[in-house]
mmCIF file of C-alpha atoms in Angstrom:
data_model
loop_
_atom_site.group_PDB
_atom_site.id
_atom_site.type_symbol
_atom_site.label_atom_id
_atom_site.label_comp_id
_atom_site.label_asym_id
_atom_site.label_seq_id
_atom_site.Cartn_x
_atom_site.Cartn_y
_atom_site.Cartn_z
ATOM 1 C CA UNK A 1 8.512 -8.743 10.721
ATOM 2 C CA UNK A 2 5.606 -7.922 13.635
ATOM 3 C CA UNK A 3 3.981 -4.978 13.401
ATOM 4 C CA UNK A 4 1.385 -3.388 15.906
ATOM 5 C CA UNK A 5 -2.177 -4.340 14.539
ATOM 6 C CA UNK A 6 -0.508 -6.664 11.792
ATOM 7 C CA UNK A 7 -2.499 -8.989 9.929
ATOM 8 C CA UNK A 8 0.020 -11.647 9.490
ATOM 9 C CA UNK A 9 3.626 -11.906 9.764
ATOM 10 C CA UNK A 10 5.909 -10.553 6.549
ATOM 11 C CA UNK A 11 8.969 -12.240 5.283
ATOM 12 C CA UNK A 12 12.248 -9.983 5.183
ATOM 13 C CA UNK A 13 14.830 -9.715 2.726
ATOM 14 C CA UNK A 14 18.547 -7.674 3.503
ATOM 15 C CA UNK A 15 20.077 -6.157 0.291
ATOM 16 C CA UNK A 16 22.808 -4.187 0.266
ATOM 17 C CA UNK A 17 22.651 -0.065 -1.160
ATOM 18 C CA UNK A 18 26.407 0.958 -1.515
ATOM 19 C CA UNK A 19 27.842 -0.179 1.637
ATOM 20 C CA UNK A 20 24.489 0.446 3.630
ATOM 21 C CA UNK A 21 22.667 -2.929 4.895
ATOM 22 C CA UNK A 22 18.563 -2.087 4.293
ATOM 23 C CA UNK A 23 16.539 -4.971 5.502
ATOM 24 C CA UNK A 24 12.560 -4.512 3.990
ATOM 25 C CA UNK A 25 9.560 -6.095 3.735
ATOM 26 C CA UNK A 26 7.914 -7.058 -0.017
ATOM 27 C CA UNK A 27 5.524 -4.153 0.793
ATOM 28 C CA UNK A 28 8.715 -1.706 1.031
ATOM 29 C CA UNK A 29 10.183 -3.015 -1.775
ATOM 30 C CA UNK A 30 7.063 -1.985 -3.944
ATOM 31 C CA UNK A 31 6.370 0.746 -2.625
ATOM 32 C CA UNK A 32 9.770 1.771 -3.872
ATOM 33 C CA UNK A 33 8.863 1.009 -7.443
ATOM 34 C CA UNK A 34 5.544 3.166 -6.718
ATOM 35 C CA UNK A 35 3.210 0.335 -6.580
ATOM 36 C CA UNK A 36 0.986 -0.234 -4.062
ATOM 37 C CA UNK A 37 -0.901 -3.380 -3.417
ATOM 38 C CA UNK A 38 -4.761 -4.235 -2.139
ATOM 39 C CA UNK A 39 -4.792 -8.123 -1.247
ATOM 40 C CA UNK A 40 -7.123 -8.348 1.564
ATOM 41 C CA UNK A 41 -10.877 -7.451 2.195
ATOM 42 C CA UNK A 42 -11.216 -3.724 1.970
ATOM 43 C CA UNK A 43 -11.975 -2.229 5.242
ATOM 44 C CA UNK A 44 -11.469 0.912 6.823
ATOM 45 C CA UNK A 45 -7.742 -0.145 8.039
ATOM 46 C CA UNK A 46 -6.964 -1.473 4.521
ATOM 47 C CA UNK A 47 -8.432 1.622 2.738
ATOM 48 C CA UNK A 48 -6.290 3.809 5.023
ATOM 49 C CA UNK A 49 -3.372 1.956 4.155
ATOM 50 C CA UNK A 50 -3.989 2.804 0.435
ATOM 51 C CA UNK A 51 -4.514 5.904 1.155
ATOM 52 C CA UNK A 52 -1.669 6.881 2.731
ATOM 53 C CA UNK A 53 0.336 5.255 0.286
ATOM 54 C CA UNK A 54 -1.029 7.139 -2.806
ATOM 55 C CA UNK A 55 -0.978 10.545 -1.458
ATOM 56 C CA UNK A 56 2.709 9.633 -0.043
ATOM 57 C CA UNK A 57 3.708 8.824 -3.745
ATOM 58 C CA UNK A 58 1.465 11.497 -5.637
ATOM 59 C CA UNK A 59 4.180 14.157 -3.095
ATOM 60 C CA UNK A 60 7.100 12.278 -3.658
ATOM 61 C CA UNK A 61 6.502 12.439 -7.447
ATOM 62 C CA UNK A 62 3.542 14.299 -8.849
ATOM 63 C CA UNK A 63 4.756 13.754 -12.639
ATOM 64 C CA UNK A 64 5.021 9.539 -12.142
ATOM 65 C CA UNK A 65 2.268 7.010 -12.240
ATOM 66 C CA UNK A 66 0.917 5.212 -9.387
ATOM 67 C CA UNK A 67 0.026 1.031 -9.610
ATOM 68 C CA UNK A 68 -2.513 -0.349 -7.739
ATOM 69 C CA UNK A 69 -2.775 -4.450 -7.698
ATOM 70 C CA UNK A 70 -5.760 -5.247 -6.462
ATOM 71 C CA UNK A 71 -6.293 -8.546 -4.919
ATOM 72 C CA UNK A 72 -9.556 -7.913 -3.137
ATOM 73 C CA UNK A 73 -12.785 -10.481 -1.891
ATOM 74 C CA UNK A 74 -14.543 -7.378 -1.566
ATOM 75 C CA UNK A 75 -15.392 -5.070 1.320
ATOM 76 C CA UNK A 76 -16.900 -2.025 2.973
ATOM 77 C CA UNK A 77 -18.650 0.497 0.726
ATOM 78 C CA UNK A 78 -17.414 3.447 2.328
ATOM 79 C CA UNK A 79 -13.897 2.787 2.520
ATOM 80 C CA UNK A 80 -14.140 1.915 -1.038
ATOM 81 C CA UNK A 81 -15.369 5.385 -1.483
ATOM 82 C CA UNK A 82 -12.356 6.744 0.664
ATOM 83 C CA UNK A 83 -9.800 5.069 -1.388
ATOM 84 C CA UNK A 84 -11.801 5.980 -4.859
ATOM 85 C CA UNK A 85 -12.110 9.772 -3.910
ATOM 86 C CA UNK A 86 -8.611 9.892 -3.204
ATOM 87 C CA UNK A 87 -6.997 8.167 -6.687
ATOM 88 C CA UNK A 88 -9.117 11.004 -8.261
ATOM 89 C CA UNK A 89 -7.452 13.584 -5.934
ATOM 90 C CA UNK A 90 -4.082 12.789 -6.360
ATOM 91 C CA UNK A 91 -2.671 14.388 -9.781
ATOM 92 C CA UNK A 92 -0.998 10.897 -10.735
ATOM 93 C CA UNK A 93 -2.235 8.922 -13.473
ATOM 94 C CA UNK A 94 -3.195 5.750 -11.038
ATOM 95 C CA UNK A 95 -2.815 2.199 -13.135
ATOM 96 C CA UNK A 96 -4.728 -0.373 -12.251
ATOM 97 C CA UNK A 97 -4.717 -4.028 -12.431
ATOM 98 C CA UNK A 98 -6.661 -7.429 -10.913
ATOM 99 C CA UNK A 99 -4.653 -9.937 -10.137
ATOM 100 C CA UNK A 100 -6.568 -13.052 -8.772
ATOM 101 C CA UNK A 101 -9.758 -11.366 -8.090
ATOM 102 C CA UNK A 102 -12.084 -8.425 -7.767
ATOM 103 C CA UNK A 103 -15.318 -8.545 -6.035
ATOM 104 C CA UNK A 104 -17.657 -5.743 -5.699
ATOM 105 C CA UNK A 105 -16.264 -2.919 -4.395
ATOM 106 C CA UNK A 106 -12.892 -3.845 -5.861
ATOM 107 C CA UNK A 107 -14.244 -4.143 -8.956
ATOM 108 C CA UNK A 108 -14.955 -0.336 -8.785
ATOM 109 C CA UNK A 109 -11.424 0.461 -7.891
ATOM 110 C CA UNK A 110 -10.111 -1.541 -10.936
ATOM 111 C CA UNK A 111 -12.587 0.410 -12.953
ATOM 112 C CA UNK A 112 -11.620 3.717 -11.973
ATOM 113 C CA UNK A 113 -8.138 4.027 -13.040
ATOM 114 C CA UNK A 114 -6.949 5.682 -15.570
ATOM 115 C CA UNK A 115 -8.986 5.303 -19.074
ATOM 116 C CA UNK A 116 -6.330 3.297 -20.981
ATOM 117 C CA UNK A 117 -4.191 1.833 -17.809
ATOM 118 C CA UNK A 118 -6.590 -0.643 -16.425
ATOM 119 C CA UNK A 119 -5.447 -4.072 -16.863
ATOM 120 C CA UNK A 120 -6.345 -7.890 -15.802
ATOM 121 C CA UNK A 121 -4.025 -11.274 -15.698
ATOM 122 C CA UNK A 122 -5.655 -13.673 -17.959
ATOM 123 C CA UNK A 123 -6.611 -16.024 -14.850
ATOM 124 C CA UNK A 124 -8.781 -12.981 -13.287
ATOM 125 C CA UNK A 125 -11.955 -13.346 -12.176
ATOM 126 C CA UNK A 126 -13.907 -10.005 -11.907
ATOM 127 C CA UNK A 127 -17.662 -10.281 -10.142
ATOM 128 C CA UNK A 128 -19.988 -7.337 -9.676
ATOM 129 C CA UNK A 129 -22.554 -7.245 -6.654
ATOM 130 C CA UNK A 130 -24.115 -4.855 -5.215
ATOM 131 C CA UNK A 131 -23.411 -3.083 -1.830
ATOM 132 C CA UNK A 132 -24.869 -5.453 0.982
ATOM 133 C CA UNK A 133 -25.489 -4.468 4.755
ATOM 134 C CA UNK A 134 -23.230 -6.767 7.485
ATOM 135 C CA UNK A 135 -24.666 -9.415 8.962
ATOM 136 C CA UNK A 136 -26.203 -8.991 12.060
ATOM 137 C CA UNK A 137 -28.393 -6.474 11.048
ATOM 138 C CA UNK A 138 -30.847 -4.923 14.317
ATOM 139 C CA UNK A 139 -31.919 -1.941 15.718
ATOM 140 C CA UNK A 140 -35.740 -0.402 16.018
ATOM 141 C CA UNK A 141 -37.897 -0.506 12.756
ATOM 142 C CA UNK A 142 -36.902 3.584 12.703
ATOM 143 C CA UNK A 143 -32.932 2.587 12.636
ATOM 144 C CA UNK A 144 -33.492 0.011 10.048
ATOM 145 C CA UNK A 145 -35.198 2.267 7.908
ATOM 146 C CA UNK A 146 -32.621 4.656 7.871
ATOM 147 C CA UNK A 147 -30.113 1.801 6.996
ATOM 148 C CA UNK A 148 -32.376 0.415 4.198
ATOM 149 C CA UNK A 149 -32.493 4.039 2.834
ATOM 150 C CA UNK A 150 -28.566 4.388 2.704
ATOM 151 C CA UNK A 151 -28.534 0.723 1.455
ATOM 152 C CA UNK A 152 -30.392 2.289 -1.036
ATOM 153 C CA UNK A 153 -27.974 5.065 -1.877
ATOM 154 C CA UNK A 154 -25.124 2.990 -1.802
ATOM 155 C CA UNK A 155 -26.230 1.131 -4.634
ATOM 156 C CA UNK A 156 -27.216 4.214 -6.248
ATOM 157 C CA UNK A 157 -23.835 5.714 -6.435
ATOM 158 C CA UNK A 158 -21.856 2.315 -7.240
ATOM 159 C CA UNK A 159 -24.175 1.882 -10.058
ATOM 160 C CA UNK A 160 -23.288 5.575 -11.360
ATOM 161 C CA UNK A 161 -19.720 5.117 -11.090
ATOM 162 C CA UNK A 162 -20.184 2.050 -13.186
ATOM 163 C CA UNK A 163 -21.760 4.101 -15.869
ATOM 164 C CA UNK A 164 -18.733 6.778 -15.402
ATOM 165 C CA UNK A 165 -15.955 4.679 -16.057
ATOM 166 C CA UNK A 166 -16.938 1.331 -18.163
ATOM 167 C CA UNK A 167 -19.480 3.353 -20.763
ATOM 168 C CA UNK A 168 -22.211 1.129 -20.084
ATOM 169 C CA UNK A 169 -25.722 2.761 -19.785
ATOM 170 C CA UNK A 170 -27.255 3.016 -16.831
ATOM 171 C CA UNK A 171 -29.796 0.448 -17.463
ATOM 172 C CA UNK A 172 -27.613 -2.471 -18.297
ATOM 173 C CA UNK A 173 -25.752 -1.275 -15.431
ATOM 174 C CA UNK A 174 -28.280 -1.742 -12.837
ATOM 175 C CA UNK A 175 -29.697 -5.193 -15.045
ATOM 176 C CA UNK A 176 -25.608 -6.389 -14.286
ATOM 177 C CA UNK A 177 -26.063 -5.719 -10.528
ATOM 178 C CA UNK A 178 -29.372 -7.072 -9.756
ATOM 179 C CA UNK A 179 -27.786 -10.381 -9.336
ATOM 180 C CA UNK A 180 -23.961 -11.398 -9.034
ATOM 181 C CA UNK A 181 -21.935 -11.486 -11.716
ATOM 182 C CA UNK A 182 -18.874 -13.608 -12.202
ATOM 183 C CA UNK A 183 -16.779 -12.163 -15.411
ATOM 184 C CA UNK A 184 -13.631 -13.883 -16.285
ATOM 185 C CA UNK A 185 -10.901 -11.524 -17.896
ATOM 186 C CA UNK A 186 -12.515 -11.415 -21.096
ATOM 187 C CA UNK A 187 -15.882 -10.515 -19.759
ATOM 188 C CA UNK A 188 -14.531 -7.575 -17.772
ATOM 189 C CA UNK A 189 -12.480 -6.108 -21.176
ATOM 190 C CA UNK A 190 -16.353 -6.794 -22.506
ATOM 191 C CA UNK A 191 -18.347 -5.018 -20.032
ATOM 192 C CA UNK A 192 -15.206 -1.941 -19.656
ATOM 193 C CA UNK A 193 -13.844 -2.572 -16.667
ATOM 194 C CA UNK A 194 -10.398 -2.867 -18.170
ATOM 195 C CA UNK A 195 -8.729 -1.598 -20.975
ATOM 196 C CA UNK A 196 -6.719 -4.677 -21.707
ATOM 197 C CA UNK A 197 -5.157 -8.674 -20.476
ATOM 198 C CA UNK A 198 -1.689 -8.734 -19.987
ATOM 199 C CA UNK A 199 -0.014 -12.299 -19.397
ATOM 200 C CA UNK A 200 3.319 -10.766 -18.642
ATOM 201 C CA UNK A 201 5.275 -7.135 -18.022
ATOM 202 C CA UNK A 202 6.636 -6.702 -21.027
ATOM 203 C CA UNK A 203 3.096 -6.835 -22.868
ATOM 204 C CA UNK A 204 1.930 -3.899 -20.876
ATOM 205 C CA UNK A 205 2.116 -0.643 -23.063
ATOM 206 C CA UNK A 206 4.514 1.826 -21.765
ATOM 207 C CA UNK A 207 5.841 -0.548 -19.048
ATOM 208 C CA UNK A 208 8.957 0.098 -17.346
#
């Protein structure tokens, strides 16, 4: 299925819904089930994607939880913050859970759902880093001061949300980000990123 501005090209499936032919997509098919699914690097086209998906789901069904799979190498800071901003705006509880891996600014996403619905696969690997300017970086020494400075502030704010929603102080927080650091699924229940490891549905509480 070819979509305008599509990454890559999606399988299709036909079922049948009494009588009525419905050919989808395994994104439609999720969606469906209220799940929506992060599995590329977060960017401002990814983090709209999300968006649009929770706030979709929060109207269609303000009472039912949201779950976000999160797939993610990482990503933009900002667009992290867009897609962060907006699971606290929407009145769902929003679920979270790493599958493969969560890198950075992912790993803030997996940390910010909802205290008690944050999950990892027992073959997760979870790594914090800090935010990181792209690569080429130029400008006049006046420009790159101002991007230093909101390098700076970046950093400031991931670290506080890190405090906010894993319990750690604020020292050990900043200690954890000062150089990369690769947690497998036990390390993230450790360090409060997640409330729990499933290895299969049915171990989930309260799964459906």
């Amino acid at each position: 299925m070819t979509r305008p501005n599509a990454r890559y090209v999606l399988p299709e499936f036909t079922e049948r819904d009494g009588g009525v032919r419905r050919t989808l997509d395994p994104y439609a098919k999720l969606f469906e089930h209220r799940i929506v699914l992060l599995g590329t690097p977060l960017d401002d086209t990814a983090a709209t994607d999300v968006i649009a998906q929770l706030m979709q789901l929060e109207h269609a069904a303000p009472d039912r939880d949201i779950t976000l799979y999160l797939n993610c190498p990482g990503g933009d800071f900002h667009a992290m913050t867009a897609v962060y901003d907006t699971m606290r705006y929407v009145g769902c509880d929003v679920e979270t859970y790493c599958l493969g891996q969560t890198v950075s600014v992912a790993a803030v996403l997996l940390a910010a759902g909802t205290p008690g619905k944050r999950f990892a696969l027992p073959g997760s690997r979870v790594v914090l880093r800090q935010p990181e300017l792209a690569e080429p970086i130029q400008g006049q020494p006046s420009d790159l001061a101002i991007k230093a400075a909101e390098l700076v502030r970046a950093r400031e704010l991931m670290e506080e949300l890190l405090v906010r929603h894993t319990g750690r102080d604020a020292a050990t927080v900043h200690a954890d980000l000062e150089r990369e650091r690769v947690l497998d699924a036990t390390g993230a229940l450790e360090h409060g990123l997640v409330d729990g490891i499933v290895g299969a549905r049915e171990n989930v509480p309260g799964a459906r």
